[in-house]
N, CA and C of each residue as an Amber inpcrd file, in Angstrom:
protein
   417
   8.4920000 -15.2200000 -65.8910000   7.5690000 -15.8160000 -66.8180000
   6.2950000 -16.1660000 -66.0740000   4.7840000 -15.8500000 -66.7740000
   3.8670000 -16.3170000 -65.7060000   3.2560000 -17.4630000 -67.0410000
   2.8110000 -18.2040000 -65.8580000   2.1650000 -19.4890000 -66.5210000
   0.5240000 -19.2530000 -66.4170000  -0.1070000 -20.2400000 -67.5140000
  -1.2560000 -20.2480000 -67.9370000  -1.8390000 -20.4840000 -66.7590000
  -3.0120000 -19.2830000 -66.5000000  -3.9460000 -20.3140000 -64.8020000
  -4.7970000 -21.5180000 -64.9400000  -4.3580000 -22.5570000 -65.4360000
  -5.0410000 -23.8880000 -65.8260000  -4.1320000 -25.4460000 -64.5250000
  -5.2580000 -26.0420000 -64.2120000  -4.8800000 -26.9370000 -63.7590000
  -4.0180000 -27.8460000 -64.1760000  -2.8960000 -28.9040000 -63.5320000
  -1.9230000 -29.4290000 -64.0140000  -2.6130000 -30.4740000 -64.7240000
  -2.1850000 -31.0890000 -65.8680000  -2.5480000 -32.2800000 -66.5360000
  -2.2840000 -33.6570000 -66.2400000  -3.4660000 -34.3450000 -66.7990000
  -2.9580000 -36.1000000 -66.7300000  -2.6900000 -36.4910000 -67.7030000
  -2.4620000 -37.7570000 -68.0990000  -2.3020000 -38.1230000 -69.3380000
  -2.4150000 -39.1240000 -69.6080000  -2.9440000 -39.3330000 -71.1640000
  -3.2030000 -40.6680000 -71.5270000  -2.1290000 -41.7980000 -71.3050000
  -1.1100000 -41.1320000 -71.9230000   0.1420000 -41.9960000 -72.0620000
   1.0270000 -41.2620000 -70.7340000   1.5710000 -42.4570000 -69.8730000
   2.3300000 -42.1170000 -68.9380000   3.5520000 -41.1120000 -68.9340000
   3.7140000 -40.2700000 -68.4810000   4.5870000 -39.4020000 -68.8140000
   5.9860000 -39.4930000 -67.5700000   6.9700000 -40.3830000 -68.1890000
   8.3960000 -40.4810000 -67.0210000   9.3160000 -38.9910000 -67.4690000
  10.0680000 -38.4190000 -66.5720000  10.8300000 -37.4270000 -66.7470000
  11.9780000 -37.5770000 -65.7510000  13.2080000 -37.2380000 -66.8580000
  14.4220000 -37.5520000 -65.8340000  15.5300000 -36.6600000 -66.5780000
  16.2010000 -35.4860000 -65.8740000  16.5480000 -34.1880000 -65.8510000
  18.0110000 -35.0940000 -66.5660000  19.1860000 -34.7130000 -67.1390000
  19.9820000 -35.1680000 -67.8130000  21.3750000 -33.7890000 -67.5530000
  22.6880000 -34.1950000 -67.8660000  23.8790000 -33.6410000 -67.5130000
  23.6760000 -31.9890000 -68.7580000  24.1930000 -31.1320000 -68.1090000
  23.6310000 -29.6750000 -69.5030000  24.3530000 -29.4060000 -70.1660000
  25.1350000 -30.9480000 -70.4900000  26.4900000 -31.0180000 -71.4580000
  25.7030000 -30.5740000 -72.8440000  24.7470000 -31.3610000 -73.3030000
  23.8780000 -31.0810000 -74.7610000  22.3160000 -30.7940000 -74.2190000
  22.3970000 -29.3590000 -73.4380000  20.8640000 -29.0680000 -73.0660000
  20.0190000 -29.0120000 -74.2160000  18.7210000 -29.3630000 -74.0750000
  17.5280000 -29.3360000 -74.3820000  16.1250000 -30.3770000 -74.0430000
  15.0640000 -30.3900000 -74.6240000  14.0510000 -30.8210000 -74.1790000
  13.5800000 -31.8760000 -75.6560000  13.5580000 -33.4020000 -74.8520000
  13.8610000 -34.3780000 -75.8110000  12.3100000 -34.9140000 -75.1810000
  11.7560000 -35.4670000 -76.1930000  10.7450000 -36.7200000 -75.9450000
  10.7750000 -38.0300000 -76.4400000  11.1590000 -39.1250000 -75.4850000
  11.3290000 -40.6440000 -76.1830000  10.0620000 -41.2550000 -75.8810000
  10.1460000 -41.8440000 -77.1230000   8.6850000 -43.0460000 -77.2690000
   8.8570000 -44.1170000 -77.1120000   8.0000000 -44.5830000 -75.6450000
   8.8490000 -46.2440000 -75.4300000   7.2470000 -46.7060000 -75.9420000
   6.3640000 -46.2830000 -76.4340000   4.9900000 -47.0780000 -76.5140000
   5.3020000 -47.8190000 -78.0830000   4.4230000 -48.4980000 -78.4520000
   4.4530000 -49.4190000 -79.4410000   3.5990000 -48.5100000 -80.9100000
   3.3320000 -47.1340000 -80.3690000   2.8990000 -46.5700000 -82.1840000
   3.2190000 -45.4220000 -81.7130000   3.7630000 -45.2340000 -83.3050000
   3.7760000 -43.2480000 -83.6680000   3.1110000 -42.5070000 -83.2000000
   3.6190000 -41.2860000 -82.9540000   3.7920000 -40.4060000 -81.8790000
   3.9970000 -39.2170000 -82.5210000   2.7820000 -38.0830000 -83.0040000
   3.3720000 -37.0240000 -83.3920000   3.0320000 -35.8300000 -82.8490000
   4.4300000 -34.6410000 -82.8380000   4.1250000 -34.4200000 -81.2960000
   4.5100000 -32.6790000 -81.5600000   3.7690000 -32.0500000 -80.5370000
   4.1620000 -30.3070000 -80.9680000   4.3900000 -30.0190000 -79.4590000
   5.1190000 -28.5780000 -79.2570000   5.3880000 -28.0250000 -78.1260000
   5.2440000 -26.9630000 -77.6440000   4.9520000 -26.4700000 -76.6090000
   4.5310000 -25.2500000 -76.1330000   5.5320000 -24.8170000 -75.6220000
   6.3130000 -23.1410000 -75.4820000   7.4760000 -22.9450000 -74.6360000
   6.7580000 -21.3800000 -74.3940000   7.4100000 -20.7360000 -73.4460000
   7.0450000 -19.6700000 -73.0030000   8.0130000 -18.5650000 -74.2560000
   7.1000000 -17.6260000 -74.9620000   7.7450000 -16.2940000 -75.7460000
   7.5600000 -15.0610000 -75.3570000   8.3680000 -14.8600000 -74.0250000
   8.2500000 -13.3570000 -73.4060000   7.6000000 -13.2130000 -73.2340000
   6.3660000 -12.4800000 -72.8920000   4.8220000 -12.2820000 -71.9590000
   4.2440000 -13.4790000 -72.4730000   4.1090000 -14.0100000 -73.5340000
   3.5820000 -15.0220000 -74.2130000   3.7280000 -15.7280000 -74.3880000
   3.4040000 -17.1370000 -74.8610000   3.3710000 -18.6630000 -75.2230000
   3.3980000 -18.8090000 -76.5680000   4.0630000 -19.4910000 -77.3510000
   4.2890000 -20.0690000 -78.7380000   4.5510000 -21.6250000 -78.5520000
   3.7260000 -22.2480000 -79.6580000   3.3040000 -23.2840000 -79.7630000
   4.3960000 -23.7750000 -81.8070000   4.8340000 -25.1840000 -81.5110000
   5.6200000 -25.3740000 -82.3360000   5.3820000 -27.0610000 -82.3120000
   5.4630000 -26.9860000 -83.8570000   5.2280000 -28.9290000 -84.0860000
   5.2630000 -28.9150000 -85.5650000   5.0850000 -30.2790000 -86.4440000
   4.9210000 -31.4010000 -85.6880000   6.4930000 -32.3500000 -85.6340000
   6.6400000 -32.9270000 -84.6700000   7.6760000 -34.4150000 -84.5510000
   7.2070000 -34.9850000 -84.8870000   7.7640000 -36.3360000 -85.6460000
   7.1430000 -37.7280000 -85.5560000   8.2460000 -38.1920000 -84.7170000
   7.9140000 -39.2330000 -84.0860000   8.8910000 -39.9620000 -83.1210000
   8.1010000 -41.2620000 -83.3360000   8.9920000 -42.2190000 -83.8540000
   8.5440000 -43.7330000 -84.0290000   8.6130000 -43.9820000 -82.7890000
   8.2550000 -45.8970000 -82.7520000   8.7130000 -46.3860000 -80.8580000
  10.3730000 -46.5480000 -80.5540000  10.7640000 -46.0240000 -79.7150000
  12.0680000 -46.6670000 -79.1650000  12.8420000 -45.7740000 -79.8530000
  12.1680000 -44.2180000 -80.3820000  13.2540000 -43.4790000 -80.4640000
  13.0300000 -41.7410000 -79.8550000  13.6710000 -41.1600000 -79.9940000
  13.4970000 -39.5650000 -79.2410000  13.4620000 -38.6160000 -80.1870000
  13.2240000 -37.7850000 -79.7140000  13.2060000 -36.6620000 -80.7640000
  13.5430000 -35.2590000 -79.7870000  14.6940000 -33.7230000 -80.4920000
  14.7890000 -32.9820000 -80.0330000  13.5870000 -31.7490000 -80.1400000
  12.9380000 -31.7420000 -79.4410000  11.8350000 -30.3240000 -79.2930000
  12.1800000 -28.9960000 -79.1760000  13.2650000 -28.5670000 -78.2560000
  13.8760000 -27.7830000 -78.3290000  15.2610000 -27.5560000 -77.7050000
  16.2270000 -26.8600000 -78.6440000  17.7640000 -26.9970000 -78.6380000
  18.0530000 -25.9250000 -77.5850000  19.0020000 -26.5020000 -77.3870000
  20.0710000 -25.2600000 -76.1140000  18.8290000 -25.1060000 -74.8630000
  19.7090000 -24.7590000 -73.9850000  19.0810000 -24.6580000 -72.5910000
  17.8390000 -24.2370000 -72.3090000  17.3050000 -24.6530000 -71.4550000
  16.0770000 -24.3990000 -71.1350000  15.5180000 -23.1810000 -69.9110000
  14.7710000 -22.2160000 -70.8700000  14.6540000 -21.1370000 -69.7990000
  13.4850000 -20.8270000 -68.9710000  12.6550000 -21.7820000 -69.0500000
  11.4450000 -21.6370000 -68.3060000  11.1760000 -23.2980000 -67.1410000
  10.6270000 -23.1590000 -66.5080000  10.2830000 -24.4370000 -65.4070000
   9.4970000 -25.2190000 -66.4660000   7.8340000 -24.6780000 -67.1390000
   7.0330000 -25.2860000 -67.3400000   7.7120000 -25.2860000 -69.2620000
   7.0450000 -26.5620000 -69.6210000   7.0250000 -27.1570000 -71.0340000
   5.8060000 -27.5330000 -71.2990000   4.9200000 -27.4990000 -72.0710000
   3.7170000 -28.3510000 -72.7420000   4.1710000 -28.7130000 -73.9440000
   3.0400000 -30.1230000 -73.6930000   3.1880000 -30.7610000 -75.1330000
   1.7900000 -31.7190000 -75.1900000   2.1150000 -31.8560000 -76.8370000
   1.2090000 -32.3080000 -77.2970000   0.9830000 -33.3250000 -78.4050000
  -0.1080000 -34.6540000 -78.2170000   0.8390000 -35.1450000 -79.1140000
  -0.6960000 -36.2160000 -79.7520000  -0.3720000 -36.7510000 -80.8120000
  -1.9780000 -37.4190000 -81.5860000  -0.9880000 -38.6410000 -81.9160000
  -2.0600000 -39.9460000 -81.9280000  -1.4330000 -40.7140000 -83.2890000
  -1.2830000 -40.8520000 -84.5750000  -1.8410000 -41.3370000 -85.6640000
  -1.3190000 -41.3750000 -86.9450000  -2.6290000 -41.2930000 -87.7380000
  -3.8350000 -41.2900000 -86.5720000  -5.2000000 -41.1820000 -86.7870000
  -5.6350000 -39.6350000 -86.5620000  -4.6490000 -39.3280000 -85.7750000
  -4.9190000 -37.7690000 -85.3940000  -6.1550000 -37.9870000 -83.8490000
  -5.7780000 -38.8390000 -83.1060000  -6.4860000 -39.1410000 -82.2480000
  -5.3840000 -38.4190000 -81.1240000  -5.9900000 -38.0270000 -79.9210000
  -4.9790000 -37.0430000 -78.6840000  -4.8220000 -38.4680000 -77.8350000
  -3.1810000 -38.6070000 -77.6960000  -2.4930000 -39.2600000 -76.9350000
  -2.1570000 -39.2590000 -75.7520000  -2.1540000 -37.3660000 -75.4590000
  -2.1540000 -37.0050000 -74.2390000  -3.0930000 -36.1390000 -73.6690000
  -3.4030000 -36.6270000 -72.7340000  -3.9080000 -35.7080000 -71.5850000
  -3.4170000 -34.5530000 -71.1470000  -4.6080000 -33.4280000 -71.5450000
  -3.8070000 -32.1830000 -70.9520000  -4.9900000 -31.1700000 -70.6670000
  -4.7060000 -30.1280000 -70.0880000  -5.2040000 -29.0560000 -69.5110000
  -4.9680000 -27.6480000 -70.0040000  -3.8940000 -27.6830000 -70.7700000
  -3.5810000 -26.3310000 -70.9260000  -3.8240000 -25.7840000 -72.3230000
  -4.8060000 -24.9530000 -72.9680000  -5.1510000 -25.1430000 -73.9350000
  -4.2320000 -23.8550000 -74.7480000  -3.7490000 -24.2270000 -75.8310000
  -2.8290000 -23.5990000 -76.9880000  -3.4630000 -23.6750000 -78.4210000
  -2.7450000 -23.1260000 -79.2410000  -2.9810000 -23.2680000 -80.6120000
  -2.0860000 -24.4200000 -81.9420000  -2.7350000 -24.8780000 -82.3150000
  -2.0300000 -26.0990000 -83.2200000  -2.3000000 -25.7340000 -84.9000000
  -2.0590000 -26.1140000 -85.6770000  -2.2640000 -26.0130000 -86.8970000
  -1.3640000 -27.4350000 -87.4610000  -2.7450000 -27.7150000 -88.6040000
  -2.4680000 -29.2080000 -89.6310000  -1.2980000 -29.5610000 -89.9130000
  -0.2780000 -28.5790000 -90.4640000   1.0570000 -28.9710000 -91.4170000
   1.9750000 -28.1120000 -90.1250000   2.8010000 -28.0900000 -90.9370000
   4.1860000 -28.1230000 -89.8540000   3.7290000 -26.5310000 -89.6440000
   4.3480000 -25.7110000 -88.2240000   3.6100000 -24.4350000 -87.9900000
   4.6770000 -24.1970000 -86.4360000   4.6760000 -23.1380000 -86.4830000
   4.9220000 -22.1390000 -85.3630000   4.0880000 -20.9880000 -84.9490000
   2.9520000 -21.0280000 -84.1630000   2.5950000 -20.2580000 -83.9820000
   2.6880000 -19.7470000 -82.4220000   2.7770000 -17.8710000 -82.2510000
   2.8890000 -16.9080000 -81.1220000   1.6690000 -16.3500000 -80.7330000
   1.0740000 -16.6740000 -79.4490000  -0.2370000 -16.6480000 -78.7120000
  -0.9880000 -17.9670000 -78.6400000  -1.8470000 -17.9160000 -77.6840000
  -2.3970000 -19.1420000 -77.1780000  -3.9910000 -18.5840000 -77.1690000
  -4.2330000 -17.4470000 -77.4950000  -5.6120000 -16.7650000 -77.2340000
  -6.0260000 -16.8690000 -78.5120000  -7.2460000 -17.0590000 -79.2130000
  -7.8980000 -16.6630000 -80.0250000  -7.8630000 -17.6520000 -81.0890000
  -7.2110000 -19.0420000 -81.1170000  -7.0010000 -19.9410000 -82.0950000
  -7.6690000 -19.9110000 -83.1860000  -9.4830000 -20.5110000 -82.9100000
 -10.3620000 -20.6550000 -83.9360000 -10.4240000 -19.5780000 -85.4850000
 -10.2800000 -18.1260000 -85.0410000 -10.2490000 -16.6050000 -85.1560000
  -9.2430000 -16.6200000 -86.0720000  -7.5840000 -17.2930000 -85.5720000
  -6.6210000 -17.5770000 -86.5110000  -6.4670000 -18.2080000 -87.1580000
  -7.4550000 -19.2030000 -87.6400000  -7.5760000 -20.3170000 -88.3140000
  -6.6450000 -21.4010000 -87.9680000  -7.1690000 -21.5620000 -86.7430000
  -5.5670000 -22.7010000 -86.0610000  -6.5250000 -23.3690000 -85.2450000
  -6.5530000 -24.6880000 -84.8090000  -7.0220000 -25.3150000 -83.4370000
  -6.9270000 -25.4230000 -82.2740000  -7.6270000 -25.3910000 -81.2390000
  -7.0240000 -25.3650000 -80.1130000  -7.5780000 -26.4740000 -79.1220000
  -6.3500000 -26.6630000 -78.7630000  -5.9800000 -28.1720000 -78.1070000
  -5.6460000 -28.3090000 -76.4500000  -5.4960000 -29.5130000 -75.9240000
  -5.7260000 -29.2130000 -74.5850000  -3.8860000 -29.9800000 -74.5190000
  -2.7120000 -29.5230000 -73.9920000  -1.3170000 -29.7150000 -73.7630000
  -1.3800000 -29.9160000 -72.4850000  -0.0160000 -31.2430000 -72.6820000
  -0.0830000 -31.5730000 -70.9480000   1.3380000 -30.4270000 -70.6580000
   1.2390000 -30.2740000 -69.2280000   1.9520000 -29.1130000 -68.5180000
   3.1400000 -30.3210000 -67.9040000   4.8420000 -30.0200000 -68.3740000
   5.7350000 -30.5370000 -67.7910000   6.4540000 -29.8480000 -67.1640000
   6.5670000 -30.1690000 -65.8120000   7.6010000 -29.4200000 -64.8080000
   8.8870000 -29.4900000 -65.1290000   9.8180000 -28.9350000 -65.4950000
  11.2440000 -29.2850000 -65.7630000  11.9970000 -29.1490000 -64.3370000
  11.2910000 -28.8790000 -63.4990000  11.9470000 -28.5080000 -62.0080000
  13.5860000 -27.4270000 -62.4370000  13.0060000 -26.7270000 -63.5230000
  14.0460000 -25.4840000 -63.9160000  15.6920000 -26.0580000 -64.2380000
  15.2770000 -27.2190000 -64.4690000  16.7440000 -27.8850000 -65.3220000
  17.1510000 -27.1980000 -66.5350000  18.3350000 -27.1710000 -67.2930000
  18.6100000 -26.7560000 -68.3800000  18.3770000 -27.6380000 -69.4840000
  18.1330000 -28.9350000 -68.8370000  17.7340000 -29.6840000 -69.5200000
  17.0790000 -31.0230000 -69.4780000  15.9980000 -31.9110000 -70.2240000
  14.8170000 -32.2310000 -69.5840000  14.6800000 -33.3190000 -71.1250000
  14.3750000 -34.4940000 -70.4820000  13.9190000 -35.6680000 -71.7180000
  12.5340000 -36.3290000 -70.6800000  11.3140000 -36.1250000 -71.4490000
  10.2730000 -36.8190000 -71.2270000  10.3250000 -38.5180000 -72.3510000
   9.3190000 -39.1670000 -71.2290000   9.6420000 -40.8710000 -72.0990000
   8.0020000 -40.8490000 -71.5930000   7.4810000 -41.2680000 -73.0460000
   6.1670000 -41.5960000 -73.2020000   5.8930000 -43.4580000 -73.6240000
   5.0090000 -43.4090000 -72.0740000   5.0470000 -45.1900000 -71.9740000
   3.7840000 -45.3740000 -72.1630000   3.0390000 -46.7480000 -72.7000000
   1.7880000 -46.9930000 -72.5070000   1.3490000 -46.9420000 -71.0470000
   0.0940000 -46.5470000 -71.1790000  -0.9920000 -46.7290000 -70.1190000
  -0.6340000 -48.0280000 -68.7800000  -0.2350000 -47.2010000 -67.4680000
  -0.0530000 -49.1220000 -66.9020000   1.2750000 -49.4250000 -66.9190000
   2.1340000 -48.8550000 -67.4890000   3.6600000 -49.3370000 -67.4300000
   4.7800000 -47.8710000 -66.8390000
């Protein structure tokens, strides 16, 4: 799989990651911050990247992004509040669309009538399976 040539991301909201047993693999995001959290994902689709959303994830709960094992190192994601304001910091730019959406390619967004957004880049350090926890700023 080759990854996007874009620098690694920061992020607004602190991003903790801690690899989990590959009894029930997949790639979970918990919200320990104090507001909604809605959130899309980037995974690698054979030469290509596909982009998938939206979650809502209230505070103090998780949400599954994607089921069964995980076959690539890198994950992006992406995520607004309830204002549609970007929560996270990112670098890697993909395609998004308003209502719920799956879209295949990361090139040409505007063209497809889709947006394109800047996703933070998560290392899974090639686990099968991977839960990010999104904390406020500072904690």
């Amino acid at each position: 799989m080759t990854r996007p040539g874009f620098p690694r991301a920061s992020t607004a909201f602190v991003l903790l990651a801690a690899s989990h047993a590959p009894a029930s693999a997949a790639f979970r995001a918990c919200n320990e911050t104090r507001s909604l959290i809605n959130l899309a994902v980037g995974t690698a689709a054979g030469e290509d990247f596909s982009t998938e959303g939206w979650w809502t994830v209230t505070p103090g709960s998780c949400a599954t992004l994607v089921r069964g094992p995980l076959t690539g190192r890198y994950l992006y994601l992406y995520g607004t509040d309830t204002n549609g304001a970007d929560v996270l910091k990112g670098a890697v730019t993909m395609c998004i669309d308003r209502g719920k959406f799956k879209v295949f390619g990361i090139e040409n967004c505007w063209r497809r009538g889709l947006q394109a957004v800047a996703f933070a880049e998560i290392d899974t350090q090639d686990s099968p399976d991977w839960t990010t926890f999104l904390t406020e700023p500072g904690r």
